[in-house]
Amino acid sequence: MDWGLLITFATTFASILALPGPNAAFAVGQSLRYGARKSLAVAVGFMLATCVHGILVLSGLGVLIQRCAGALVLLKWCGVAYLVYLALQAFRSGVNIVTVSSQTMTVSKMMLSAMAVSLTNPKALLASLMIYPLFITSSGTYISQALALMTVAMAISFSIYATYIVGASKLGKHLRRSEWANKIVASFYLGAAGVLASKST
């Protein structure tokens, strides 16, 4: 694949992904609650969701999903409900949110939670539908180009959300023993739910 085209794709994809949204708010909330080391599983989950979006779009299934408005609406509200549920859990936790919560939240659960948040965000799929086809050309094989684009997208996804997580964890060290810690974490989850709910499908 042409390197210039790949760099342009990487720049475009990164600029879209870096904008604060439901995924970023979820990543920050998890980092504040569980710390950076454990929350890197969130970045892995988002990376895997990026892979799923790429497969859906590049296989043509994404177009079918896009045409089914009801499916997109259902996805969105499932995501909103899940984020509100996480917010309620955070509100009900004890003051020391790390020691109370980290015992029950495994790395695999955290990764799957991140995938659930990302995959129930219709805008993520629609953005992929708009971007990927622009960078597929007739000069190379379809599969090699698709794999190159997906690999770059996954690397960018992990890097951006890992940056959010590490940055938030530094703030989290000062908040975890505060009586406001749970409320702050819950506000990130509710903020993510609000952003997702406000987006039209």
Coordinates of N, CA and C in Angstrom, one line a residue:
M1 N 0.9 -1.2 0.0 CA 0.0 0.0 0.0 C 0.9 1.2 0.0
D2 N 0.4 2.3 -0.7 CA 1.2 3.5 -0.8 C 1.4 4.2 0.6
W3 N 2.6 4.5 1.0 CA 2.9 5.0 2.3 C 2.3 6.4 2.5
G4 N 2.2 7.2 1.5 CA 1.6 8.5 1.6 C 0.1 8.4 2.0
L5 N -0.5 7.4 1.3 CA -2.0 7.2 1.6 C -2.2 6.7 3.0
L6 N -1.3 5.8 3.4 CA -1.4 5.2 4.7 C -1.2 6.2 5.8
I7 N -0.3 7.1 5.6 CA 0.0 8.2 6.6 C -1.2 9.2 6.6
T8 N -1.8 9.4 5.5 CA -3.0 10.3 5.4 C -4.1 9.6 6.2
F9 N -4.3 8.3 6.0 CA -5.3 7.6 6.7 C -5.1 7.7 8.2
A10 N -3.8 7.4 8.6 CA -3.5 7.5 10.0 C -3.8 8.8 10.7
T11 N -3.4 9.9 9.9 CA -3.7 11.2 10.4 C -5.2 11.5 10.6
T12 N -5.9 11.1 9.6 CA -7.4 11.3 9.6 C -8.0 10.5 10.7
F13 N -7.7 9.3 10.8 CA -8.3 8.4 11.8 C -7.9 8.9 13.2
A14 N -6.7 9.3 13.4 CA -6.2 9.7 14.8 C -6.9 11.0 15.2
S15 N -7.1 11.9 14.2 CA -7.8 13.2 14.5 C -9.2 13.0 15.0
I16 N -9.9 12.0 14.4 CA -11.3 11.7 14.7 C -11.3 11.0 16.1
L17 N -10.4 10.1 16.3 CA -10.4 9.3 17.5 C -10.0 10.1 18.7
A18 N -9.2 11.1 18.5 CA -8.6 11.8 19.7 C -9.7 12.8 20.3
L19 N -10.8 13.1 19.5 CA -11.8 14.0 20.0 C -12.5 13.3 21.2
P20 N -12.7 14.0 22.3 CA -13.4 13.5 23.5 C -14.8 13.0 23.1
G21 N -15.2 11.8 23.6 CA -16.5 11.2 23.3 C -16.8 10.2 24.3
P22 N -17.7 9.3 24.1 CA -18.1 8.3 25.1 C -16.9 7.3 25.4
N23 N -16.1 7.0 24.4 CA -15.0 6.1 24.7 C -14.0 6.7 25.6
A24 N -13.6 8.0 25.3 CA -12.7 8.7 26.1 C -13.1 8.9 27.5
A25 N -14.4 9.2 27.7 CA -15.0 9.4 29.0 C -15.0 8.1 29.8
F26 N -15.3 7.0 29.1 CA -15.2 5.7 29.8 C -13.8 5.3 30.2
A27 N -12.9 5.6 29.3 CA -11.5 5.3 29.6 C -11.0 6.1 30.8
V28 N -11.3 7.4 30.9 CA -10.9 8.2 32.0 C -11.6 7.7 33.3
G29 N -12.9 7.4 33.2 CA -13.6 6.9 34.4 C -13.0 5.6 35.0
Q30 N -12.6 4.7 34.1 CA -12.0 3.4 34.5 C -10.7 3.7 35.1
S31 N -9.9 4.6 34.5 CA -8.6 4.8 35.0 C -8.6 5.5 36.4
L32 N -9.5 6.4 36.6 CA -9.7 7.0 37.9 C -10.1 6.0 39.0
R33 N -10.9 5.0 38.5 CA -11.4 4.0 39.5 C -10.4 2.9 39.8
Y34 N -9.7 2.4 38.7 CA -8.9 1.2 38.9 C -7.4 1.4 38.7
G35 N -7.0 2.6 38.3 CA -5.6 2.9 38.1 C -5.1 2.5 36.6
A36 N -4.0 3.0 36.2 CA -3.5 2.9 34.8 C -3.2 1.5 34.4
R37 N -2.5 0.8 35.3 CA -2.0 -0.6 34.9 C -3.2 -1.5 34.5
K38 N -4.2 -1.5 35.4 CA -5.3 -2.4 35.1 C -6.2 -1.9 34.0
S39 N -6.3 -0.6 33.9 CA -7.2 0.0 32.9 C -6.6 0.0 31.5
L40 N -5.4 -0.4 31.3 CA -4.9 -0.5 30.0 C -5.6 -1.6 29.2
A41 N -6.3 -2.5 30.0 CA -7.2 -3.4 29.3 C -8.3 -2.7 28.6
V42 N -8.7 -1.5 29.0 CA -9.7 -0.8 28.3 C -9.2 -0.4 26.9
A43 N -8.0 0.0 26.9 CA -7.4 0.4 25.6 C -7.3 -0.8 24.6
V44 N -7.0 -2.0 25.2 CA -7.0 -3.2 24.4 C -8.5 -3.5 23.9
G45 N -9.4 -3.3 24.8 CA -10.8 -3.5 24.4 C -11.3 -2.6 23.3
F46 N -10.9 -1.3 23.4 CA -11.2 -0.4 22.3 C -10.5 -0.8 21.0
M47 N -9.3 -1.3 21.1 CA -8.5 -1.7 19.9 C -9.2 -2.8 19.2
L48 N -9.7 -3.8 20.0 CA -10.4 -5.0 19.5 C -11.7 -4.5 18.8
A49 N -12.4 -3.5 19.4 CA -13.6 -3.0 18.9 C -13.3 -2.3 17.5
T50 N -12.2 -1.6 17.4 CA -11.8 -1.0 16.2 C -11.6 -2.1 15.1
C51 N -11.0 -3.2 15.5 CA -10.8 -4.3 14.6 C -12.2 -4.8 14.1
V52 N -13.2 -5.0 15.0 CA -14.5 -5.4 14.6 C -15.2 -4.4 13.7
H53 N -15.0 -3.1 14.0 CA -15.6 -2.1 13.1 C -15.0 -2.2 11.7
G54 N -13.7 -2.4 11.6 CA -13.0 -2.5 10.4 C -13.5 -3.7 9.6
I55 N -13.6 -4.9 10.3 CA -14.1 -6.1 9.6 C -15.5 -5.9 9.0
L56 N -16.4 -5.3 9.9 CA -17.8 -5.0 9.4 C -17.8 -4.1 8.2
V57 N -17.0 -3.1 8.2 CA -17.0 -2.1 7.1 C -16.4 -2.7 5.8
L58 N -15.2 -3.3 6.0 CA -14.5 -3.8 4.8 C -15.1 -5.1 4.2
S59 N -15.9 -5.8 5.0 CA -16.6 -7.0 4.5 C -17.9 -6.6 3.8
G60 N -18.3 -5.4 4.0 CA -19.6 -4.9 3.4 C -20.8 -5.0 4.4
L61 N -20.6 -5.7 5.5 CA -21.7 -5.8 6.5 C -22.1 -4.5 7.1
G62 N -21.1 -3.6 7.2 CA -21.4 -2.3 7.8 C -22.5 -1.5 7.0
V63 N -22.5 -1.7 5.7 CA -23.5 -1.0 4.9 C -24.9 -1.5 5.2
L64 N -25.0 -2.8 5.4 CA -26.3 -3.4 5.7 C -26.8 -2.9 7.1
I65 N -25.9 -2.8 8.0 CA -26.3 -2.3 9.4 C -26.7 -0.9 9.3
Q66 N -25.9 -0.1 8.5 CA -26.3 1.3 8.4 C -27.7 1.5 7.8
R67 N -28.1 0.6 6.9 CA -29.4 0.8 6.3 C -30.6 0.4 7.3
C68 N -30.2 -0.3 8.4 CA -31.2 -0.7 9.4 C -31.2 0.3 10.5
A69 N -32.0 1.3 10.4 CA -32.0 2.4 11.4 C -32.3 1.9 12.8
G70 N -33.2 0.9 12.8 CA -33.7 0.4 14.1 C -32.5 -0.3 14.9
A71 N -31.7 -1.0 14.2 CA -30.5 -1.6 14.8 C -29.6 -0.6 15.4
L72 N -29.3 0.5 14.7 CA -28.4 1.5 15.2 C -29.0 2.2 16.4
V73 N -30.3 2.5 16.4 CA -31.0 3.1 17.6 C -30.9 2.1 18.8
L74 N -31.1 0.8 18.6 CA -31.1 -0.2 19.6 C -29.7 -0.2 20.2
L75 N -28.7 -0.2 19.3 CA -27.3 -0.3 19.8 C -27.0 0.9 20.7
K76 N -27.4 2.1 20.2 CA -27.1 3.3 21.0 C -27.7 3.3 22.4
W77 N -29.0 2.9 22.5 CA -29.6 2.9 23.8 C -29.1 1.8 24.7
C78 N -28.7 0.7 24.1 CA -28.0 -0.3 25.0 C -26.7 0.2 25.6
G79 N -26.0 1.0 24.8 CA -24.8 1.6 25.3 C -25.1 2.6 26.4
V80 N -26.1 3.4 26.2 CA -26.5 4.4 27.2 C -26.9 3.8 28.5
A81 N -27.7 2.7 28.4 CA -28.1 2.0 29.6 C -26.9 1.4 30.3
Y82 N -26.0 0.9 29.6 CA -24.8 0.2 30.2 C -24.0 1.3 31.0
L83 N -23.8 2.5 30.4 CA -23.0 3.5 31.0 C -23.7 4.1 32.2
V84 N -25.0 4.2 32.2 CA -25.8 4.6 33.4 C -25.7 3.6 34.5
Y85 N -25.7 2.3 34.1 CA -25.5 1.3 35.1 C -24.2 1.4 35.8
L86 N -23.1 1.7 35.0 CA -21.8 1.8 35.6 C -21.7 3.0 36.5
A87 N -22.4 4.1 36.1 CA -22.4 5.3 37.0 C -23.1 5.0 38.3
L88 N -24.2 4.3 38.3 CA -24.9 3.9 39.5 C -24.0 3.0 40.4
Q89 N -23.3 2.1 39.8 CA -22.3 1.3 40.6 C -21.3 2.2 41.3
A90 N -20.8 3.1 40.6 CA -19.8 4.0 41.1 C -20.3 4.8 42.3
F91 N -21.5 5.3 42.2 CA -22.2 6.1 43.2 C -22.3 5.3 44.5
R92 N -22.6 4.0 44.3 CA -22.9 3.1 45.5 C -21.6 2.5 46.1
S93 N -20.5 2.7 45.5 CA -19.2 2.1 46.0 C -18.8 2.9 47.2
G94 N -17.9 2.2 48.0 CA -17.3 2.9 49.2 C -16.4 4.0 48.8
V95 N -15.8 4.6 49.8 CA -14.9 5.8 49.6 C -13.7 5.4 48.9
N96 N -13.0 4.3 49.3 CA -11.8 3.9 48.6 C -12.2 3.0 47.4
I97 N -12.4 3.6 46.3 CA -13.0 2.9 45.1 C -12.0 1.9 44.6
V98 N -10.7 2.0 44.8 CA -9.8 1.0 44.2 C -9.9 -0.3 45.0
T99 N -9.8 -0.2 46.3 CA -9.8 -1.5 47.1 C -11.2 -2.1 47.1
V100 N -12.2 -1.4 47.0 CA -13.6 -1.9 47.0 C -13.9 -2.6 45.6
S101 N -13.5 -1.9 44.5 CA -13.9 -2.4 43.2 C -13.0 -3.3 42.5
S102 N -11.7 -3.1 42.7 CA -10.7 -3.8 41.9 C -10.7 -5.3 42.1
Q103 N -11.2 -5.7 43.3 CA -11.3 -7.1 43.6 C -12.3 -7.9 42.7
T104 N -13.3 -7.2 42.2 CA -14.3 -7.8 41.4 C -14.2 -7.6 39.9
M105 N -13.4 -6.6 39.6 CA -13.2 -6.2 38.2 C -12.0 -6.8 37.6
T106 N -12.1 -7.9 36.9 CA -10.9 -8.5 36.3 C -10.5 -7.8 35.0
V107 N -9.3 -8.1 34.5 CA -8.8 -7.5 33.3 C -9.8 -7.9 32.1
S108 N -10.2 -9.2 32.1 CA -11.1 -9.6 31.0 C -12.4 -8.9 31.0
K109 N -13.0 -8.7 32.2 CA -14.2 -8.0 32.3 C -14.1 -6.5 31.8
M110 N -12.9 -5.9 32.2 CA -12.7 -4.5 31.8 C -12.6 -4.4 30.3
M111 N -11.9 -5.4 29.7 CA -11.7 -5.4 28.2 C -13.0 -5.5 27.5
L112 N -13.9 -6.5 28.0 CA -15.2 -6.7 27.4 C -16.1 -5.5 27.6
S113 N -16.0 -4.8 28.8 CA -16.8 -3.6 29.0 C -16.4 -2.5 28.0
A114 N -15.1 -2.4 27.7 CA -14.7 -1.4 26.8 C -15.2 -1.7 25.4
M115 N -15.2 -3.0 25.0 CA -15.7 -3.4 23.7 C -17.2 -3.1 23.6
A116 N -17.9 -3.4 24.7 CA -19.4 -3.1 24.7 C -19.7 -1.6 24.5
V117 N -18.9 -0.8 25.2 CA -19.1 0.7 25.1 C -18.9 1.1 23.6
S118 N -17.8 0.7 23.1 CA -17.4 1.1 21.7 C -18.4 0.5 20.6
L119 N -18.7 -0.7 20.8 CA -19.5 -1.4 19.8 C -21.0 -1.0 19.8
T120 N -21.4 -0.3 20.9 CA -22.8 0.2 21.0 C -22.8 1.7 20.7
N121 N -21.7 2.2 20.2 CA -21.7 3.6 19.7 C -21.8 3.6 18.2
P122 N -23.0 3.9 17.7 CA -23.2 3.9 16.2 C -22.3 4.8 15.5
K123 N -21.9 5.9 16.1 CA -21.1 6.9 15.4 C -19.7 6.3 15.1
A124 N -19.2 5.4 15.9 CA -17.9 4.8 15.7 C -18.0 4.0 14.4
L125 N -19.1 3.2 14.2 CA -19.3 2.4 13.0 C -19.5 3.3 11.8
L126 N -20.3 4.3 11.9 CA -20.5 5.2 10.8 C -19.3 6.0 10.4
A127 N -18.5 6.4 11.4 CA -17.2 7.0 11.0 C -16.3 6.1 10.2
S128 N -16.3 4.8 10.6 CA -15.5 3.8 9.9 C -16.0 3.6 8.5
L129 N -17.3 3.7 8.4 CA -17.9 3.5 7.0 C -17.5 4.7 6.1
M130 N -17.3 5.8 6.7 CA -17.0 7.0 5.8 C -15.5 7.0 5.5
I131 N -14.7 6.5 6.4 CA -13.2 6.7 6.3 C -12.6 5.6 5.5
Y132 N -12.8 4.3 5.8 CA -12.1 3.2 5.2 C -12.2 3.2 3.7
P133 N -13.4 3.3 3.1 CA -13.5 3.2 1.6 C -12.7 4.2 0.9
L134 N -12.4 5.4 1.5 CA -11.7 6.5 0.9 C -10.2 6.1 0.6
F135 N -9.7 5.1 1.3 CA -8.3 4.8 1.2 C -8.0 3.4 0.5
I136 N -9.1 2.8 0.0 CA -8.9 1.6 -0.8 C -8.8 2.0 -2.3
T137 N -7.7 1.6 -2.9 CA -7.5 1.9 -4.3 C -7.4 0.7 -5.2
S138 N -7.4 0.9 -6.5 CA -7.3 -0.2 -7.4 C -5.9 -0.6 -7.7
S139 N -4.9 0.0 -7.1 CA -3.5 -0.2 -7.4 C -3.0 -1.4 -6.6
G140 N -3.7 -1.9 -5.6 CA -3.2 -3.0 -4.8 C -4.3 -4.0 -4.6
T141 N -4.0 -5.2 -3.9 CA -5.0 -6.1 -3.6 C -5.9 -5.6 -2.5
Y142 N -7.2 -5.9 -2.5 CA -8.1 -5.5 -1.5 C -7.7 -5.9 -0.1
I143 N -7.4 -7.2 0.0 CA -7.1 -7.8 1.3 C -5.9 -7.1 2.0
S144 N -4.8 -6.9 1.2 CA -3.6 -6.4 1.7 C -3.8 -4.9 2.2
Q145 N -4.6 -4.2 1.4 CA -4.9 -2.8 1.8 C -5.8 -2.8 3.1
A146 N -6.8 -3.7 3.1 CA -7.7 -3.7 4.3 C -6.9 -4.1 5.5
L147 N -6.0 -5.0 5.4 CA -5.2 -5.4 6.6 C -4.3 -4.3 7.1
A148 N -3.8 -3.6 6.1 CA -2.9 -2.5 6.4 C -3.6 -1.4 7.2
L149 N -4.8 -1.0 6.6 CA -5.6 0.0 7.3 C -6.1 -0.4 8.7
M150 N -6.5 -1.6 8.8 CA -7.0 -2.1 10.1 C -5.9 -2.1 11.1
T151 N -4.7 -2.6 10.7 CA -3.5 -2.6 11.6 C -3.2 -1.2 12.1
V152 N -3.1 -0.3 11.2 CA -2.8 1.1 11.6 C -3.9 1.6 12.5
A153 N -5.2 1.4 12.2 CA -6.3 1.9 13.0 C -6.3 1.3 14.4
M154 N -5.9 0.0 14.5 CA -5.9 -0.6 15.9 C -4.7 0.0 16.7
A155 N -3.6 0.2 16.1 CA -2.4 0.8 16.8 C -2.8 2.2 17.3
I156 N -3.4 3.0 16.4 CA -3.8 4.3 16.8 C -4.8 4.3 17.9
S157 N -5.8 3.4 17.8 CA -6.8 3.3 18.9 C -6.2 3.0 20.2
F158 N -5.3 2.0 20.3 CA -4.7 1.6 21.5 C -3.8 2.8 22.1
S159 N -3.1 3.5 21.2 CA -2.2 4.6 21.7 C -3.0 5.7 22.2
I160 N -4.0 6.1 21.6 CA -4.8 7.3 22.0 C -5.5 7.0 23.4
Y161 N -6.2 5.8 23.5 CA -6.9 5.6 24.7 C -5.9 5.2 25.9
A162 N -4.8 4.7 25.6 CA -3.7 4.4 26.6 C -3.2 5.8 27.1
T163 N -3.1 6.8 26.2 CA -2.7 8.1 26.7 C -3.7 8.7 27.6
Y164 N -5.0 8.6 27.2 CA -6.1 9.1 28.1 C -6.0 8.4 29.5
I165 N -5.8 7.1 29.5 CA -5.8 6.3 30.7 C -4.6 6.7 31.6
V166 N -3.4 6.8 31.0 CA -2.2 7.1 31.8 C -2.4 8.6 32.4
G167 N -2.8 9.5 31.6 CA -3.0 10.9 32.0 C -4.0 11.0 33.1
A168 N -5.1 10.2 33.0 CA -6.2 10.3 34.1 C -5.7 9.6 35.4
S169 N -4.8 8.6 35.3 CA -4.4 7.9 36.5 C -3.6 8.8 37.4
K170 N -2.9 9.8 36.8 CA -2.1 10.7 37.6 C -3.0 11.6 38.4
L171 N -4.1 12.0 37.9 CA -5.1 12.7 38.7 C -5.7 11.8 39.7
G172 N -6.0 10.6 39.2 CA -6.7 9.6 40.1 C -6.0 9.3 41.4
K173 N -4.6 9.4 41.4 CA -3.9 9.1 42.6 C -4.2 10.1 43.7
H174 N -4.6 11.3 43.4 CA -5.0 12.3 44.4 C -6.5 12.2 44.7
L175 N -7.2 11.5 43.9 CA -8.7 11.4 44.2 C -9.2 10.2 44.8
R176 N -8.4 9.1 44.7 CA -9.0 7.8 45.1 C -9.4 7.7 46.6
R177 N -8.8 8.5 47.4 CA -9.3 8.4 48.8 C -10.2 9.6 49.2
S178 N -10.6 10.3 48.2 CA -11.5 11.4 48.5 C -12.9 10.9 48.5
E179 N -13.7 11.6 49.4 CA -15.1 11.2 49.4 C -15.9 11.6 48.1
W180 N -15.2 12.5 47.3 CA -15.8 12.9 46.0 C -15.4 11.9 44.9
A181 N -14.5 11.0 45.2 CA -14.0 10.1 44.1 C -15.1 9.4 43.3
N182 N -16.0 8.8 44.0 CA -17.1 8.0 43.3 C -17.9 8.9 42.5
K183 N -18.2 10.1 43.0 CA -19.1 11.1 42.3 C -18.4 11.5 41.0
I184 N -17.1 11.7 41.1 CA -16.3 12.2 39.9 C -16.3 11.1 38.8
V185 N -16.0 9.9 39.3 CA -16.0 8.7 38.3 C -17.4 8.6 37.7
A186 N -18.4 8.6 38.5 CA -19.8 8.4 38.0 C -20.1 9.5 37.0
S187 N -19.6 10.7 37.3 CA -19.9 11.9 36.4 C -19.3 11.6 35.0
F188 N -18.2 10.9 34.9 CA -17.6 10.6 33.6 C -18.5 9.6 32.9
Y189 N -18.9 8.6 33.6 CA -19.8 7.6 33.0 C -21.1 8.3 32.5
L190 N -21.7 9.1 33.4 CA -22.9 9.8 33.0 C -22.7 10.7 31.8
G191 N -21.5 11.4 31.8 CA -21.2 12.3 30.7 C -21.1 11.5 29.4
A192 N -20.5 10.3 29.5 CA -20.4 9.4 28.3 C -21.7 9.0 27.8
A193 N -22.6 8.7 28.8 CA -24.0 8.3 28.4 C -24.7 9.4 27.7
G194 N -24.5 10.6 28.3 CA -25.2 11.8 27.7 C -24.7 12.1 26.3
V195 N -23.4 12.0 26.1 CA -22.9 12.3 24.7 C -23.5 11.3 23.8
L196 N -23.5 10.0 24.2 CA -24.0 8.9 23.3 C -25.5 9.1 23.0
A197 N -26.2 9.5 24.1 CA -27.7 9.7 23.9 C -28.0 10.9 23.0
S198 N -27.2 11.9 23.0 CA -27.4 13.1 22.3 C -27.1 13.0 20.8
K199 N -26.3 11.9 20.4 CA -25.9 11.8 19.1 C -27.1 11.2 18.3
S200 N -27.4 11.8 17.1 CA -28.4 11.2 16.3 C -27.9 10.0 15.5
T201 N -28.7 9.1 15.2 CA -28.3 8.0 14.4 C -29.0 8.1 13.0

